[in-house]
Amino acid sequence: MALNMRRMIPYGVGVLLLACGSASPTNDRMEADRSSGRSLFNLNCALCHGRDGKLGLNGAKDLTVSMLTKEEMIATVEQGRGAMMPYRDILTSKEIDAVVTYVRSLQKK
Ligand code: HEC
């Protein structure tokens, strides 16, 4: 039993490192809040909106042409809309602020 356990541990650590390594390929560096907004976006939003915000999968809006104000975007993300789930219980208000700030930075391209 004890021997088996010891064999399991390095394997578990390897899997953990792999999972972390593939999560965020960071090429360009930005200030801390922007890059955490970006990783939050890539993790939670890119699935439907695409990494550049333009994907529009399942009726998701092209975020780069959104006319919403920052406050309206925060409300949309908190409450959800249509096929988009509410993020109120998934992200903190600080994280929602960071991810919306990142969304707005996508518009200036
Ligand atoms: C399951 C797919 C899905 C995910 C994941 C998702 N969205 Fe959406 N999003 C949508 C859809 C669909 C709409 C359009 C809703 C409608 O108007 O009916 C939308 C609309 C929006 C809008 C409003 C745009 C406008 O101009 O009306 C914003 C802002 C937005 N999403 C931001 C986000 C952010 C930020 C995240 C991550 C925290 C996210 N979305 C995650 C599907 C998704």
PDB file of C-alpha atoms and ligand atoms in Angstrom:
ATOM      1  CA  MET A   1       0.000   0.000   0.000  1.00  0.00           C
ATOM      2  CA  ALA A   2       2.628   2.536   1.116  1.00  0.00           C
ATOM      3  CA  LEU A   3       4.746   1.820  -1.975  1.00  0.00           C
ATOM      4  CA  ASN A   4       1.813   2.335  -4.319  1.00  0.00           C
ATOM      5  CA  MET A   5       1.016   5.687  -2.756  1.00  0.00           C
ATOM      6  CA  ARG A   6       4.557   6.926  -3.268  1.00  0.00           C
ATOM      7  CA  ARG A   7       4.397   6.020  -6.931  1.00  0.00           C
ATOM      8  CA  MET A   8       1.191   7.949  -7.400  1.00  0.00           C
ATOM      9  CA  ILE A   9       2.511  11.282  -6.138  1.00  0.00           C
ATOM     10  CA  PRO A  10       5.034  12.261  -8.845  1.00  0.00           C
ATOM     11  CA  TYR A  11       2.488  11.323 -11.504  1.00  0.00           C
ATOM     12  CA  GLY A  12      -0.109  13.630  -9.935  1.00  0.00           C
ATOM     13  CA  VAL A  13       2.341  16.512  -9.823  1.00  0.00           C
ATOM     14  CA  GLY A  14       3.210  16.033 -13.485  1.00  0.00           C
ATOM     15  CA  VAL A  15      -0.427  16.242 -14.505  1.00  0.00           C
ATOM     16  CA  LEU A  16      -0.892  19.416 -12.471  1.00  0.00           C
ATOM     17  CA  LEU A  17       2.105  21.098 -14.117  1.00  0.00           C
ATOM     18  CA  LEU A  18       0.860  20.128 -17.569  1.00  0.00           C
ATOM     19  CA  ALA A  19      -2.567  21.609 -16.864  1.00  0.00           C
ATOM     20  CA  CYS A  20      -1.046  24.893 -15.726  1.00  0.00           C
ATOM     21  CA  GLY A  21       1.416  25.114 -18.610  1.00  0.00           C
ATOM     22  CA  SER A  22      -1.203  24.828 -21.322  1.00  0.00           C
ATOM     23  CA  ALA A  23      -3.673  27.248 -19.743  1.00  0.00           C
ATOM     24  CA  SER A  24      -2.102  30.565 -20.669  1.00  0.00           C
ATOM     25  CA  PRO A  25       0.390  31.059 -23.478  1.00  0.00           C
ATOM     26  CA  THR A  26       1.473  34.634 -22.808  1.00  0.00           C
ATOM     27  CA  ASN A  27       3.282  36.301 -25.658  1.00  0.00           C
ATOM     28  CA  ASP A  28       2.728  39.987 -25.040  1.00  0.00           C
ATOM     29  CA  ARG A  29       3.034  41.441 -21.566  1.00  0.00           C
ATOM     30  CA  MET A  30       0.522  43.866 -20.127  1.00  0.00           C
ATOM     31  CA  GLU A  31       0.034  45.457 -16.738  1.00  0.00           C
ATOM     32  CA  ALA A  32      -1.293  43.066 -14.077  1.00  0.00           C
ATOM     33  CA  ASP A  33      -5.026  43.870 -14.193  1.00  0.00           C
ATOM     34  CA  ARG A  34      -5.179  43.717 -17.982  1.00  0.00           C
ATOM     35  CA  SER A  35      -3.431  40.358 -18.171  1.00  0.00           C
ATOM     36  CA  SER A  36      -5.616  38.852 -15.465  1.00  0.00           C
ATOM     37  CA  GLY A  37      -8.625  40.284 -17.305  1.00  0.00           C
ATOM     38  CA  ARG A  38      -7.309  38.571 -20.402  1.00  0.00           C
ATOM     39  CA  SER A  39      -6.834  35.191 -18.745  1.00  0.00           C
ATOM     40  CA  LEU A  40     -10.284  35.488 -17.184  1.00  0.00           C
ATOM     41  CA  PHE A  41     -11.690  36.254 -20.614  1.00  0.00           C
ATOM     42  CA  ASN A  42      -9.851  33.410 -22.325  1.00  0.00           C
ATOM     43  CA  LEU A  43     -11.036  30.990 -19.646  1.00  0.00           C
ATOM     44  CA  ASN A  44     -14.664  32.100 -19.267  1.00  0.00           C
ATOM     45  CA  CYS A  45     -15.707  33.997 -22.362  1.00  0.00           C
ATOM     46  CA  ALA A  46     -13.574  33.021 -25.374  1.00  0.00           C
ATOM     47  CA  LEU A  47     -15.580  29.797 -25.715  1.00  0.00           C
ATOM     48  CA  CYS A  48     -18.450  31.806 -27.213  1.00  0.00           C
ATOM     49  CA  HIS A  49     -16.946  35.214 -27.969  1.00  0.00           C
ATOM     50  CA  GLY A  50     -13.553  34.081 -29.290  1.00  0.00           C
ATOM     51  CA  ARG A  51     -10.166  35.239 -28.025  1.00  0.00           C
ATOM     52  CA  ASP A  52     -10.495  38.434 -30.065  1.00  0.00           C
ATOM     53  CA  GLY A  53     -14.141  38.929 -28.976  1.00  0.00           C
ATOM     54  CA  LYS A  54     -15.434  38.498 -32.539  1.00  0.00           C
ATOM     55  CA  LEU A  55     -16.389  34.827 -32.716  1.00  0.00           C
ATOM     56  CA  GLY A  56     -20.090  35.213 -31.966  1.00  0.00           C
ATOM     57  CA  LEU A  57     -20.772  31.496 -31.406  1.00  0.00           C
ATOM     58  CA  ASN A  58     -24.388  30.491 -30.612  1.00  0.00           C
ATOM     59  CA  GLY A  59     -25.618  34.036 -31.156  1.00  0.00           C
ATOM     60  CA  ALA A  60     -22.966  35.654 -28.940  1.00  0.00           C
ATOM     61  CA  LYS A  61     -22.350  39.273 -29.819  1.00  0.00           C
ATOM     62  CA  ASP A  62     -19.209  40.558 -31.516  1.00  0.00           C
ATOM     63  CA  LEU A  63     -17.844  42.361 -28.467  1.00  0.00           C
ATOM     64  CA  THR A  64     -15.542  44.611 -30.500  1.00  0.00           C
ATOM     65  CA  VAL A  65     -18.544  46.445 -31.962  1.00  0.00           C
ATOM     66  CA  SER A  66     -20.673  46.492 -28.805  1.00  0.00           C
ATOM     67  CA  MET A  67     -22.305  49.851 -28.095  1.00  0.00           C
ATOM     68  CA  LEU A  68     -22.745  49.100 -24.378  1.00  0.00           C
ATOM     69  CA  THR A  69     -21.181  51.297 -21.732  1.00  0.00           C
ATOM     70  CA  LYS A  70     -18.830  49.749 -19.219  1.00  0.00           C
ATOM     71  CA  GLU A  71     -21.632  49.760 -16.608  1.00  0.00           C
ATOM     72  CA  GLU A  72     -24.015  48.012 -19.008  1.00  0.00           C
ATOM     73  CA  MET A  73     -21.389  45.394 -19.840  1.00  0.00           C
ATOM     74  CA  ILE A  74     -20.810  44.710 -16.154  1.00  0.00           C
ATOM     75  CA  ALA A  75     -24.565  44.321 -15.646  1.00  0.00           C
ATOM     76  CA  THR A  76     -24.791  41.971 -18.672  1.00  0.00           C
ATOM     77  CA  VAL A  77     -21.964  39.805 -17.385  1.00  0.00           C
ATOM     78  CA  GLU A  78     -23.371  39.757 -13.838  1.00  0.00           C
ATOM     79  CA  GLN A  79     -26.932  38.935 -14.864  1.00  0.00           C
ATOM     80  CA  GLY A  80     -26.347  37.006 -18.070  1.00  0.00           C
ATOM     81  CA  ARG A  81     -28.419  37.414 -21.211  1.00  0.00           C
ATOM     82  CA  GLY A  82     -29.947  34.924 -23.656  1.00  0.00           C
ATOM     83  CA  ALA A  83     -27.614  31.933 -23.970  1.00  0.00           C
ATOM     84  CA  MET A  84     -25.020  33.622 -21.758  1.00  0.00           C
ATOM     85  CA  MET A  85     -25.108  32.538 -18.131  1.00  0.00           C
ATOM     86  CA  PRO A  86     -24.931  34.986 -15.224  1.00  0.00           C
ATOM     87  CA  TYR A  87     -21.401  35.332 -13.850  1.00  0.00           C
ATOM     88  CA  ARG A  88     -22.489  36.859 -10.531  1.00  0.00           C
ATOM     89  CA  ASP A  89     -21.770  33.623  -8.657  1.00  0.00           C
ATOM     90  CA  ILE A  90     -18.819  32.541 -10.807  1.00  0.00           C
ATOM     91  CA  LEU A  91     -16.606  35.636 -10.766  1.00  0.00           C
ATOM     92  CA  THR A  92     -16.081  38.270  -8.085  1.00  0.00           C
ATOM     93  CA  SER A  93     -17.096  41.847  -8.903  1.00  0.00           C
ATOM     94  CA  LYS A  94     -13.387  42.657  -9.111  1.00  0.00           C
ATOM     95  CA  GLU A  95     -12.887  39.900 -11.682  1.00  0.00           C
ATOM     96  CA  ILE A  96     -15.925  41.032 -13.663  1.00  0.00           C
ATOM     97  CA  ASP A  97     -14.513  44.559 -13.676  1.00  0.00           C
ATOM     98  CA  ALA A  98     -11.153  43.248 -14.918  1.00  0.00           C
ATOM     99  CA  VAL A  99     -12.697  41.090 -17.644  1.00  0.00           C
ATOM    100  CA  VAL A 100     -14.936  43.950 -18.862  1.00  0.00           C
ATOM    101  CA  THR A 101     -11.929  46.285 -18.925  1.00  0.00           C
ATOM    102  CA  TYR A 102     -10.199  43.696 -21.096  1.00  0.00           C
ATOM    103  CA  VAL A 103     -13.254  43.377 -23.378  1.00  0.00           C
ATOM    104  CA  ARG A 104     -13.189  47.144 -23.873  1.00  0.00           C
ATOM    105  CA  SER A 105      -9.488  47.031 -24.730  1.00  0.00           C
ATOM    106  CA  LEU A 106     -10.325  44.648 -27.594  1.00  0.00           C
ATOM    107  CA  GLN A 107     -12.416  47.396 -29.201  1.00  0.00           C
ATOM    108  CA  LYS A 108      -9.518  49.722 -29.835  1.00  0.00           C
ATOM    109  CA  LYS A 109      -7.935  47.470 -32.441  1.00  0.00           C
TER     110      LYS A 109
HETATM  111  C1  HEC B   1     -22.263  30.300 -23.518  1.00  0.00           C
HETATM  112  C2  HEC B   1     -21.723  31.281 -24.427  1.00  0.00           C
HETATM  113  C3  HEC B   1     -21.242  32.603 -23.817  1.00  0.00           C
HETATM  114  C4  HEC B   1     -20.253  32.782 -22.873  1.00  0.00           C
HETATM  115  C5  HEC B   1     -19.399  31.722 -22.199  1.00  0.00           C
HETATM  116  C6  HEC B   1     -20.150  34.204 -22.667  1.00  0.00           C
HETATM  117  N1  HEC B   1     -21.059  34.863 -23.451  1.00  0.00           N
HETATM  118 FE1  HEC B   1     -21.302  36.892 -23.561  1.00  0.00          FE
HETATM  119  N2  HEC B   1     -22.880  36.607 -24.810  1.00  0.00           N
HETATM  120  C7  HEC B   1     -23.337  35.403 -25.275  1.00  0.00           C
HETATM  121  C8  HEC B   1     -24.546  35.603 -26.048  1.00  0.00           C
HETATM  122  C9  HEC B   1     -25.339  34.513 -26.722  1.00  0.00           C
HETATM  123  C10 HEC B   1     -24.795  36.998 -26.037  1.00  0.00           C
HETATM  124  C11 HEC B   1     -25.959  37.724 -26.681  1.00  0.00           C
HETATM  125  C12 HEC B   1     -27.128  37.700 -25.700  1.00  0.00           C
HETATM  126  C13 HEC B   1     -28.377  38.311 -26.283  1.00  0.00           C
HETATM  127  O1  HEC B   1     -28.350  39.524 -26.558  1.00  0.00           O
HETATM  128  O2  HEC B   1     -29.339  37.570 -26.447  1.00  0.00           O
HETATM  129  C14 HEC B   1     -23.728  37.606 -25.250  1.00  0.00           C
HETATM  130  C15 HEC B   1     -23.603  38.963 -24.993  1.00  0.00           C
HETATM  131  C16 HEC B   1     -22.567  39.560 -24.292  1.00  0.00           C
HETATM  132  C17 HEC B   1     -22.425  40.980 -24.091  1.00  0.00           C
HETATM  133  C18 HEC B   1     -23.365  42.061 -24.596  1.00  0.00           C
HETATM  134  C19 HEC B   1     -22.856  42.588 -25.910  1.00  0.00           C
HETATM  135  C20 HEC B   1     -23.825  43.596 -26.504  1.00  0.00           C
HETATM  136  O3  HEC B   1     -23.341  44.523 -27.174  1.00  0.00           O
HETATM  137  O4  HEC B   1     -25.041  43.447 -26.309  1.00  0.00           O
HETATM  138  C21 HEC B   1     -21.281  41.155 -23.355  1.00  0.00           C
HETATM  139  C22 HEC B   1     -20.682  42.484 -22.899  1.00  0.00           C
HETATM  140  C23 HEC B   1     -20.737  39.850 -23.101  1.00  0.00           C
HETATM  141  N3  HEC B   1     -21.535  38.900 -23.698  1.00  0.00           N
HETATM  142  C24 HEC B   1     -19.579  39.616 -22.395  1.00  0.00           C
HETATM  143  C25 HEC B   1     -19.169  38.363 -21.975  1.00  0.00           C
HETATM  144  C26 HEC B   1     -18.101  38.142 -21.039  1.00  0.00           C
HETATM  145  C27 HEC B   1     -17.224  39.231 -20.431  1.00  0.00           C
HETATM  146  C28 HEC B   1     -18.033  36.797 -20.833  1.00  0.00           C
HETATM  147  C29 HEC B   1     -17.118  36.047 -19.870  1.00  0.00           C
HETATM  148  C30 HEC B   1     -17.182  36.452 -18.469  1.00  0.00           C
HETATM  149  C31 HEC B   1     -19.041  36.173 -21.680  1.00  0.00           C
HETATM  150  N4  HEC B   1     -19.714  37.151 -22.345  1.00  0.00           N
HETATM  151  C32 HEC B   1     -19.262  34.806 -21.775  1.00  0.00           C
HETATM  152  C33 HEC B   1     -22.756  34.161 -25.042  1.00  0.00           C
HETATM  153  C34 HEC B   1     -21.738  33.904 -24.146  1.00  0.00           C
END
